[in-house]
mmCIF file of C-alpha atoms (C1' of nucleotides) in Angstrom:
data_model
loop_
_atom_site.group_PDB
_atom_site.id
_atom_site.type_symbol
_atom_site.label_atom_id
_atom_site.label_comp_id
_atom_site.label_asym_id
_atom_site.label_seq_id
_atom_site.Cartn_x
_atom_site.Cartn_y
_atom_site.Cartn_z
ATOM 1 C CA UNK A 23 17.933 21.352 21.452
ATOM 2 C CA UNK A 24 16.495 21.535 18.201
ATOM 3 C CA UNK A 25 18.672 19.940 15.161
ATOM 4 C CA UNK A 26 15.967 20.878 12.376
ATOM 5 C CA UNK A 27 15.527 24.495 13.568
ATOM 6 C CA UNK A 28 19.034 25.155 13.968
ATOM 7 C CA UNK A 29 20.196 23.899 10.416
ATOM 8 C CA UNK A 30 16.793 25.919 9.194
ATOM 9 C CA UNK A 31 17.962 29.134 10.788
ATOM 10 C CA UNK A 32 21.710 28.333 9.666
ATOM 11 C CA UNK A 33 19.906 28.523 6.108
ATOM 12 C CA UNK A 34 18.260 31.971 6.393
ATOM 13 C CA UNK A 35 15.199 30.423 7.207
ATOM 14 C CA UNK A 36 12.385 33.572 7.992
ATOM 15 C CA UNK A 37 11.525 32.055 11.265
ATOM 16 C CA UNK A 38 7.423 32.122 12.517
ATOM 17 C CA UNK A 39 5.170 30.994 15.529
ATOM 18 C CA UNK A 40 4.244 28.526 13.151
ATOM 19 C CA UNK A 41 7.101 27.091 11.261
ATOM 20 C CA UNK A 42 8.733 26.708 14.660
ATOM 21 C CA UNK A 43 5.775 24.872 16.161
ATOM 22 C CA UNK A 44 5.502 22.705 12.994
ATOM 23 C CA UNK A 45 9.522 22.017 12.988
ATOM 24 C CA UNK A 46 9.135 21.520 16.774
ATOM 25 C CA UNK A 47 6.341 18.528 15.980
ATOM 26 C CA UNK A 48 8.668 16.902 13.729
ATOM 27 C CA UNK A 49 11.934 17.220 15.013
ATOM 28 C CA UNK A 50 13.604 13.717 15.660
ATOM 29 C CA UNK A 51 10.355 11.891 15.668
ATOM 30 C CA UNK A 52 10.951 8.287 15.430
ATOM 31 C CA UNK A 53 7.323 7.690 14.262
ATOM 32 C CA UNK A 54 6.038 9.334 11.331
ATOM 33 C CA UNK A 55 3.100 11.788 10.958
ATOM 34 C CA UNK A 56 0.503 12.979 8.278
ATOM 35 C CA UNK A 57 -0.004 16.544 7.752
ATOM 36 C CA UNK A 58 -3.411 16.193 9.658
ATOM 37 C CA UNK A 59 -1.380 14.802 12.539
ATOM 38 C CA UNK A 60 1.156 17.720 12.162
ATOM 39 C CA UNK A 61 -1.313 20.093 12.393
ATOM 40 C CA UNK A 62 -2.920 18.665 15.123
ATOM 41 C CA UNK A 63 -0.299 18.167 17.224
ATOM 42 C CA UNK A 64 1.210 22.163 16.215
ATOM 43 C CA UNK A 65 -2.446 23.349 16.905
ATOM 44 C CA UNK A 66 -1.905 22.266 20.671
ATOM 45 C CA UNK A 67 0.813 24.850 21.090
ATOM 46 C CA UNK A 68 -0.522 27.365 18.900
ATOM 47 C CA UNK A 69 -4.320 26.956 18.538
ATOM 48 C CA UNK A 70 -4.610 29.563 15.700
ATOM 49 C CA UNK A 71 -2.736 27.570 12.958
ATOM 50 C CA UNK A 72 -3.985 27.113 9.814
ATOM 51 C CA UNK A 73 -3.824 23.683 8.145
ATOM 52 C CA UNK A 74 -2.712 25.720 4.284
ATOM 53 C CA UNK A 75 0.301 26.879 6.906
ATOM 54 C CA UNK A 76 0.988 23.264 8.061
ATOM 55 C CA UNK A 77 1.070 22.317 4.434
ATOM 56 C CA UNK A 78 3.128 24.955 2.992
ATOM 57 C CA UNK A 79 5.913 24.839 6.089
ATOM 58 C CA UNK A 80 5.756 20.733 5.184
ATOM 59 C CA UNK A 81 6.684 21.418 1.364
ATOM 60 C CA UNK A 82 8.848 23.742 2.000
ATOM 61 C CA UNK A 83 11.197 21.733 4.239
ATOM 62 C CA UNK A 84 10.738 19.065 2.105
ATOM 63 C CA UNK A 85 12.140 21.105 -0.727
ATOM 64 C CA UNK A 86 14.742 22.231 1.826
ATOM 65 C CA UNK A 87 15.269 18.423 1.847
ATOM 66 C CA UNK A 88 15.417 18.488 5.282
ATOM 67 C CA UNK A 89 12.139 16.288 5.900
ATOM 68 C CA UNK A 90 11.322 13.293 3.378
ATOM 69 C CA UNK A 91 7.253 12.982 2.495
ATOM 70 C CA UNK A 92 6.445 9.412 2.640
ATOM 71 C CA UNK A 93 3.436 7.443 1.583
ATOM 72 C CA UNK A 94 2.404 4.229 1.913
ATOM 73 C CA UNK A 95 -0.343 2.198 0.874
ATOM 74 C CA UNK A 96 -2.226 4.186 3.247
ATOM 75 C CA UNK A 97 -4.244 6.970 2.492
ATOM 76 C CA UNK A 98 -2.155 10.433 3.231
ATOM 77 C CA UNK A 99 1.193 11.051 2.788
ATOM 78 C CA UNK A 100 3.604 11.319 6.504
ATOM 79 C CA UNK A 101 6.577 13.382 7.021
ATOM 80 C CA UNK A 102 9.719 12.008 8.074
ATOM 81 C CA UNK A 103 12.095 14.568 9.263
ATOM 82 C CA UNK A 104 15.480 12.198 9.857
ATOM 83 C CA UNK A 105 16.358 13.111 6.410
ATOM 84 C CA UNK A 106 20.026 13.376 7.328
ATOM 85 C CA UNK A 107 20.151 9.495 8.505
ATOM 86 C CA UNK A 108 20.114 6.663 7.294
ATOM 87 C CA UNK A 109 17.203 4.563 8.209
ATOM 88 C CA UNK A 110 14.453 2.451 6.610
ATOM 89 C CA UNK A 111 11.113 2.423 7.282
ATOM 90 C CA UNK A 112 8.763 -0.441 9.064
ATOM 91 C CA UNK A 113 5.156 0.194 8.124
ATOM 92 C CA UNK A 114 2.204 -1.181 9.954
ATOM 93 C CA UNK A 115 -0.161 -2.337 6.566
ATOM 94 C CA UNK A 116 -3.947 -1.982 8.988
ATOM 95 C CA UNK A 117 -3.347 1.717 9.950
ATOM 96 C CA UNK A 118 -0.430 2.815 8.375
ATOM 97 C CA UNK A 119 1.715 3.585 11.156
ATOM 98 C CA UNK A 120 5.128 4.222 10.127
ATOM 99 C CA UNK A 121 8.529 4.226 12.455
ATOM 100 C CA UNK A 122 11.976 4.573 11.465
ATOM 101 C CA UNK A 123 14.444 1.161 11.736
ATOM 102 C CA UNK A 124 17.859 1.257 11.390
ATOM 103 C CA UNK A 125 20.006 -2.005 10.050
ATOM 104 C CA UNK A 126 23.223 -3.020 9.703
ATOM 105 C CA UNK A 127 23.837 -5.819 6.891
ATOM 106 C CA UNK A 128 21.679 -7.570 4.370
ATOM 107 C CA UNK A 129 18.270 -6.007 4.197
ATOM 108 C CA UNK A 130 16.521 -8.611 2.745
ATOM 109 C CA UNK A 131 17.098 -11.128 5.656
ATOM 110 C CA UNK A 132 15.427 -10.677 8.781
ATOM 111 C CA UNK A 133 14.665 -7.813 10.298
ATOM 112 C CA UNK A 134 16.734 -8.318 13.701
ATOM 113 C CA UNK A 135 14.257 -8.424 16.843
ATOM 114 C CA UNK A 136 15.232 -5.332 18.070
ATOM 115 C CA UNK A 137 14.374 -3.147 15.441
ATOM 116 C CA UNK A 138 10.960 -5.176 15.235
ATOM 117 C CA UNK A 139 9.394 -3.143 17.615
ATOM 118 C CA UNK A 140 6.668 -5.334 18.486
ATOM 119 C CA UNK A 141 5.362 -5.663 14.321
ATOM 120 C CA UNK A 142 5.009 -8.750 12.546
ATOM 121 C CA UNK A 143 6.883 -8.620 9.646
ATOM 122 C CA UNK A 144 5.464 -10.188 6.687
ATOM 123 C CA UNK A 145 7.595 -8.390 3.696
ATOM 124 C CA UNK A 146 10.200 -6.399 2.384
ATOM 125 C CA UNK A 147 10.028 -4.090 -0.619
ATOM 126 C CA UNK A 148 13.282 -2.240 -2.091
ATOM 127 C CA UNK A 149 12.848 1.178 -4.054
ATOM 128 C CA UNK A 150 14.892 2.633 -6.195
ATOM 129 C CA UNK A 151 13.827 6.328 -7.267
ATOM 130 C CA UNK A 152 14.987 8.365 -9.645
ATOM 131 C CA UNK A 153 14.102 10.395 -13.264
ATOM 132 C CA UNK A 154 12.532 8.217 -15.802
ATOM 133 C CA UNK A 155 13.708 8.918 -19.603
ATOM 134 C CA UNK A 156 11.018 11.100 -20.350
ATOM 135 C CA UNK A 157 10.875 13.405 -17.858
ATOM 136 C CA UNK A 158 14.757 14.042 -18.660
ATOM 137 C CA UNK A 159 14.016 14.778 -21.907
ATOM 138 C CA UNK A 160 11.724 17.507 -21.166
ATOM 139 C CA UNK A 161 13.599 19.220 -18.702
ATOM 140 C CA UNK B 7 -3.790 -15.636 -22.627
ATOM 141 C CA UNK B 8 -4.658 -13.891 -19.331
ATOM 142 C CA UNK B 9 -2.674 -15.413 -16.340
ATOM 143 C CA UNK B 10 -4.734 -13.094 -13.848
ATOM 144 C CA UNK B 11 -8.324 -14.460 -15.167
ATOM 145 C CA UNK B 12 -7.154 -17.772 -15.251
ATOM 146 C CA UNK B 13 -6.346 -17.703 -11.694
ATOM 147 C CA UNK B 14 -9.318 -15.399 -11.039
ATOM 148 C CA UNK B 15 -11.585 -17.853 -12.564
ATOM 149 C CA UNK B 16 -10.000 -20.667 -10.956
ATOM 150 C CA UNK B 17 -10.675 -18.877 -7.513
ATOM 151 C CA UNK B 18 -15.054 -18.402 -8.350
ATOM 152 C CA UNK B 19 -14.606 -14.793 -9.090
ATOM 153 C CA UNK B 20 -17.998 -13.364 -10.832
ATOM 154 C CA UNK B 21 -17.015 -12.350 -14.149
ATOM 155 C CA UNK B 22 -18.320 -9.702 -15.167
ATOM 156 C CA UNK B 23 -17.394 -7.598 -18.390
ATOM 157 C CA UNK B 24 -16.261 -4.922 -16.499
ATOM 158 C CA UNK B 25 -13.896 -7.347 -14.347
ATOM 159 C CA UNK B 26 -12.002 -8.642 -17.436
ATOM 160 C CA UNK B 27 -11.608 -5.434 -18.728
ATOM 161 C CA UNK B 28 -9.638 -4.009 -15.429
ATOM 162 C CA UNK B 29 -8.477 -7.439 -15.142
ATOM 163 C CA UNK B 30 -6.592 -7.221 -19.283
ATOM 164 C CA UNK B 31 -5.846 -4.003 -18.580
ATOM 165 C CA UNK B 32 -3.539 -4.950 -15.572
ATOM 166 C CA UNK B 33 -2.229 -8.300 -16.977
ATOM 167 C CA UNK B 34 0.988 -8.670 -16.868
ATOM 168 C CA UNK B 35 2.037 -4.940 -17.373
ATOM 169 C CA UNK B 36 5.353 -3.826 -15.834
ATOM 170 C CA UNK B 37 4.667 -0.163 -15.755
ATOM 171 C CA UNK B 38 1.813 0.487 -13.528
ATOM 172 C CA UNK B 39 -1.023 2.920 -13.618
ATOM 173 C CA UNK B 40 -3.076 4.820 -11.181
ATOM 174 C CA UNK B 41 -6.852 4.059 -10.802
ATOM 175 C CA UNK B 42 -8.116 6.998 -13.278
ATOM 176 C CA UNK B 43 -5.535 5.626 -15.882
ATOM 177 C CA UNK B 44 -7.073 1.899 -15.133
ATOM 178 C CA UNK B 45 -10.292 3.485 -15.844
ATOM 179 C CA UNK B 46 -9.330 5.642 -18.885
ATOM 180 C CA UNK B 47 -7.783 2.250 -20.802
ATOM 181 C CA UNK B 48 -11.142 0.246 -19.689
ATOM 182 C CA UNK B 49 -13.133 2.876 -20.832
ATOM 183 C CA UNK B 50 -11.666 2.234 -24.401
ATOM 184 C CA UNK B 51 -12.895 -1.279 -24.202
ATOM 185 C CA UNK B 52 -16.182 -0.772 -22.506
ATOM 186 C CA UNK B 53 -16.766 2.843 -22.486
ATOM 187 C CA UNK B 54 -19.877 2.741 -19.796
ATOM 188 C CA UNK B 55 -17.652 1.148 -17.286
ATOM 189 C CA UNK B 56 -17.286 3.938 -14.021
ATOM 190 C CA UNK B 57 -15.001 4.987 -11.684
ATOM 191 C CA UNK B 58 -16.859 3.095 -8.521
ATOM 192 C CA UNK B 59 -16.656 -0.372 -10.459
ATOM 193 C CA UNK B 60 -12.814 0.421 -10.891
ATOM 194 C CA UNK B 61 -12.126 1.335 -7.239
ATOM 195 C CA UNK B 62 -14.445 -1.569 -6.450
ATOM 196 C CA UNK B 63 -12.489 -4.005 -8.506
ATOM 197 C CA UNK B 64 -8.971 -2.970 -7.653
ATOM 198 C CA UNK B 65 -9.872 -2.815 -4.018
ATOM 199 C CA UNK B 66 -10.764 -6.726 -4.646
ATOM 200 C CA UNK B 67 -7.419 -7.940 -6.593
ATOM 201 C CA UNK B 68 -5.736 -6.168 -3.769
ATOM 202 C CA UNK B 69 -7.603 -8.180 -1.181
ATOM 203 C CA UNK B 70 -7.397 -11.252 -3.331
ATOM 204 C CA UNK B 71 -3.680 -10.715 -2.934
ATOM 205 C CA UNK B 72 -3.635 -10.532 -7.203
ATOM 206 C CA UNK B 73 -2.500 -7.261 -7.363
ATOM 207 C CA UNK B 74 -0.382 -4.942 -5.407
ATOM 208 C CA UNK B 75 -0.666 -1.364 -4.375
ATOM 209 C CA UNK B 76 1.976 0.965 -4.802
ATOM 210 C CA UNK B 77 1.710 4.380 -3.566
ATOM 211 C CA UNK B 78 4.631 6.695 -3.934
ATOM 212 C CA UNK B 79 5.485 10.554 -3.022
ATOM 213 C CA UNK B 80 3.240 11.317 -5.672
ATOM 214 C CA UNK B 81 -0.701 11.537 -5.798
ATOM 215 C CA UNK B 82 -2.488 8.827 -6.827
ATOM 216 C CA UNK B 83 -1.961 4.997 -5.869
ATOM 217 C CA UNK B 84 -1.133 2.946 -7.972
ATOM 218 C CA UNK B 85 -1.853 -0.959 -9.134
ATOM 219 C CA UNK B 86 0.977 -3.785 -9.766
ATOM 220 C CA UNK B 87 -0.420 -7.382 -10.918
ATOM 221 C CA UNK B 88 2.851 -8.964 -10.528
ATOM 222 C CA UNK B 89 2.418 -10.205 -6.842
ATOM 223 C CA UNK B 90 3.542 -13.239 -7.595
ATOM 224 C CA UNK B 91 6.962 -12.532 -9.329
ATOM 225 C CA UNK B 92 9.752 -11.080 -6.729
ATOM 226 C CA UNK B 93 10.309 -7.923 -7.830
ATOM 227 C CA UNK B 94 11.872 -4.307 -6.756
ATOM 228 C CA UNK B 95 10.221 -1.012 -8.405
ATOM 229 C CA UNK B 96 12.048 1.847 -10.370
ATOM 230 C CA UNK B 97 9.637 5.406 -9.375
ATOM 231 C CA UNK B 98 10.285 8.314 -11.310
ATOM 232 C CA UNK B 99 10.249 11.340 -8.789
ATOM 233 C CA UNK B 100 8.808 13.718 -10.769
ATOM 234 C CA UNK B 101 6.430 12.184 -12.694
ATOM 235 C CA UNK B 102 5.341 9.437 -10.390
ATOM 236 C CA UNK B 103 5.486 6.698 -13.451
ATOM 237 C CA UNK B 104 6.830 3.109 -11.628
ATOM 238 C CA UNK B 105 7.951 0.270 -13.499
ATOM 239 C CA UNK B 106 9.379 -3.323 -12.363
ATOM 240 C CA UNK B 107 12.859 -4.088 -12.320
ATOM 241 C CA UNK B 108 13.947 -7.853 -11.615
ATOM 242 C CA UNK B 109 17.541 -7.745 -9.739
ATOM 243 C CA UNK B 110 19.823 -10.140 -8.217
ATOM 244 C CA UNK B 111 22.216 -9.607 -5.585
ATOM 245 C CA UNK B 112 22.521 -6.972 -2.684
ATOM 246 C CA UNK B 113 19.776 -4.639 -3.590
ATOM 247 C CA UNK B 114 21.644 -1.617 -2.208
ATOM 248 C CA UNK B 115 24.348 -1.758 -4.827
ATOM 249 C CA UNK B 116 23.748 -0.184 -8.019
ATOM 250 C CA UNK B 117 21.378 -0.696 -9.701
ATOM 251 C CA UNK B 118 22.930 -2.853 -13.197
ATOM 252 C CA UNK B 119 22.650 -0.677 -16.436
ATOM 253 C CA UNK B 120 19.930 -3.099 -18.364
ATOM 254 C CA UNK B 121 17.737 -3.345 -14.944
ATOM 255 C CA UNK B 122 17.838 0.944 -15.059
ATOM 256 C CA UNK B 123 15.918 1.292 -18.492
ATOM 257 C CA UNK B 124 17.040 5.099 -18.764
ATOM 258 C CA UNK B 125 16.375 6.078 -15.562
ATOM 259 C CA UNK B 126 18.812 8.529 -13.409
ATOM 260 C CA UNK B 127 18.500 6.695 -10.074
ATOM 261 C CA UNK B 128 19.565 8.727 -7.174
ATOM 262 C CA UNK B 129 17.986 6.359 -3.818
ATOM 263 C CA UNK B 130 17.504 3.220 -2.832
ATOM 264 C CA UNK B 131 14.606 2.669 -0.217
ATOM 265 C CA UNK B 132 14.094 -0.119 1.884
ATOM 266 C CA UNK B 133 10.731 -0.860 3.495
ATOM 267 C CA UNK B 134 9.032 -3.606 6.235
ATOM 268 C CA UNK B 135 5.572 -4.436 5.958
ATOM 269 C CA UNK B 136 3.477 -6.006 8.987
ATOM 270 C CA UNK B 137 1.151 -5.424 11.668
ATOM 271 C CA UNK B 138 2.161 -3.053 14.309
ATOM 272 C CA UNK B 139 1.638 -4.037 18.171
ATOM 273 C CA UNK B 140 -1.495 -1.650 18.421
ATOM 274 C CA UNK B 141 -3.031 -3.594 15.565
ATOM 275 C CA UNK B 142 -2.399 -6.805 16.755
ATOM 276 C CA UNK B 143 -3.770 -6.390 20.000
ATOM 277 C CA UNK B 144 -7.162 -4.761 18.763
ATOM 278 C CA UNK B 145 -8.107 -7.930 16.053
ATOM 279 C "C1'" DG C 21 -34.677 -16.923 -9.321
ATOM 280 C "C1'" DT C 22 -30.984 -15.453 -6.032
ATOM 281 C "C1'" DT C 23 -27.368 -13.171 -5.123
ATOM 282 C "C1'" DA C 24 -23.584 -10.300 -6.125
ATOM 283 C "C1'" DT C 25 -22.106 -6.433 -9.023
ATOM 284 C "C1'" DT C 26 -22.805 -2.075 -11.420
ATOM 285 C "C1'" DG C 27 -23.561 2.858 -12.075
ATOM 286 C "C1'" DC C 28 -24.855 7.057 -10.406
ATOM 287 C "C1'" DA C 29 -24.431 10.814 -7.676
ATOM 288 C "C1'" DA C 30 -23.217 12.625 -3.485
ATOM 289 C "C1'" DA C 31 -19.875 12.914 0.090
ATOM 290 C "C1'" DA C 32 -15.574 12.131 2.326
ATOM 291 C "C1'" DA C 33 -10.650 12.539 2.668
ATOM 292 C "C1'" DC C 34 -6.658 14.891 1.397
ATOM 293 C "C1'" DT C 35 -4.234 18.833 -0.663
ATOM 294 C "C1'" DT C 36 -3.572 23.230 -3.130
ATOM 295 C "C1'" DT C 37 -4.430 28.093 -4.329
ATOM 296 C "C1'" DG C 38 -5.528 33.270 -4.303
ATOM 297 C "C1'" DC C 39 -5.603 37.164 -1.931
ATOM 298 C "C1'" DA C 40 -6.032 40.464 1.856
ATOM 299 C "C1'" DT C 41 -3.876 40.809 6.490
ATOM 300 C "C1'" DA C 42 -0.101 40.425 9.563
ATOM 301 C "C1'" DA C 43 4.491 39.542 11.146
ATOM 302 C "C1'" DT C 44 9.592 39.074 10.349
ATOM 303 C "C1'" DA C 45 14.098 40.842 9.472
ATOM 304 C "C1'" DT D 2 9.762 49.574 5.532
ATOM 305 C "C1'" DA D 3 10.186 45.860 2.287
ATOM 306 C "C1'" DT D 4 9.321 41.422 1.983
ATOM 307 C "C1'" DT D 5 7.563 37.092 3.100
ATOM 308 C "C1'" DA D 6 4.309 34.151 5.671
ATOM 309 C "C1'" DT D 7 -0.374 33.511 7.460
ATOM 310 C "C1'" DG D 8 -5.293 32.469 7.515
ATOM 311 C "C1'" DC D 9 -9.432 31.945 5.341
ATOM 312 C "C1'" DA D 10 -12.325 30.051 2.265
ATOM 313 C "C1'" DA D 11 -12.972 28.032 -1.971
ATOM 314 C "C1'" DA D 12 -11.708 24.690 -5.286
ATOM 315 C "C1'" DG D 13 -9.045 20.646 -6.943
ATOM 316 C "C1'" DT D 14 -7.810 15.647 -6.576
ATOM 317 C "C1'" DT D 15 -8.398 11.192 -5.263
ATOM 318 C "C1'" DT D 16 -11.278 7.728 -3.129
ATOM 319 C "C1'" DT D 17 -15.447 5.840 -0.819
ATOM 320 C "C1'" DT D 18 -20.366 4.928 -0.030
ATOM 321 C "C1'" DG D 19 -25.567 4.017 -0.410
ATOM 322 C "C1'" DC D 20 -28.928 2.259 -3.056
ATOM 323 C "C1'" DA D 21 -31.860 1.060 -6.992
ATOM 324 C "C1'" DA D 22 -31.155 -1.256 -11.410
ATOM 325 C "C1'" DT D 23 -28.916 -5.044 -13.637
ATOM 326 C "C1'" DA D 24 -26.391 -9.170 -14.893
ATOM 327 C "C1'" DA D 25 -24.027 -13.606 -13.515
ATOM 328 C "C1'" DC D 26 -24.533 -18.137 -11.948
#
DNA sequence: GTTATTGCAAAAACTTTGCATAATA
DNA sequence: TATTATGCAAAGTTTTTGCAATAAC
């Protein structure tokens, strides 16, 4: 059922009430939430968690790189747990909603009307990440 | 000198010392800082300037469409003035330092050697901007 | 002189940390 | 049982807000 917990327990994972619940929030989620949101949504199934736990379990799979932290030009960061596909992201700029798109061909034409979702698309922004000289240097 | 304050000026912006300071410090400047780094290099220039005024001000180049925020996986957002060239941006993961790169052709090949200025790059993001259905239907 | 902007200080929003307790393997 | 994770509460960052004082037009 679960892709995220399986490859997490494949790993040696020490597995908890609450890193499952968290996992179990996130898992395949097309639409992207903030750790607030996470917590939220865990402390449904599990009333007792503690947001520090909802933050720690997020950093850790996103060390584990199996859950990319997002942000936007919203305030807090999201989680997006589809690490392992190739996607880009669609992001609403009133309420920073984010949702995962996936495209075949030129990015920087339109975005086709099915993977449009209903949002007016008004621009398209291309990132390329990496480590700058300096930090290289010090490592 | 100053494209931004001629434009700025142009558009019946109250100038204000505090304005032009933010305003030179952002000018043209294709690696971008955060908000407390905006405020540090004004505070050179005017030293009684505060943090509210440069929150305040930023806010408003952002609304005036003069300047762009960029927030990435690190902390602090940060502030581009170069809305109106087409651009891409070069993060650093672990220090969060973004500069502008100007590239032609399909943005998801590599990136050229003179557009990487040192950098290791590792990912290429791609990213929609608009107003989600939700949004729409509440304005 | 009017009106918009500033600075201050306090608060809000978001995230991290230390340490005693508790649960996993 | 040894080890690692949890929860709490406190503190750290980053950003926003209210309002009297001040400066631009």
């Amino acid at each position: 059922m679960s892709d995220l917990l399986e490859r997490l327990r494949g790993r040696g994972w020490r597995l908890t009430a609450q890193r499952r619940v968290v996992a179990e929030v996130l898992d395949g989620d097309h639409v992207h939430y903030t750790a607030d949101e996470v917590h939220a949504r865990a402390a449904e199934r599990l009333p007792e968690i503690s947001r520090a736990t909802v933050y720690n379990t997020l950093g850790e799979l996103v060390s584990l790189g199996e859950v990319i932290e997002v942000s936007t030009d919203g305030r807090a960061k999201r989680y997006d747990p589809n690490a392992h596909h190739d996607h880009q992201h669609l992001v609403c700029s009133r309420c920073g909603t984010i949702r995962d798109v996936h495209l075949q061909g030129d990015p920087l034409s339109a975005l086709p009307e099915p993977e449009r979702y209903g949002f007016q698309v008004s621009e398209v922004t291309v990132t390329y990440r990496g480590i700058c000289p300096t930090c290289s240097a010090d490592s």
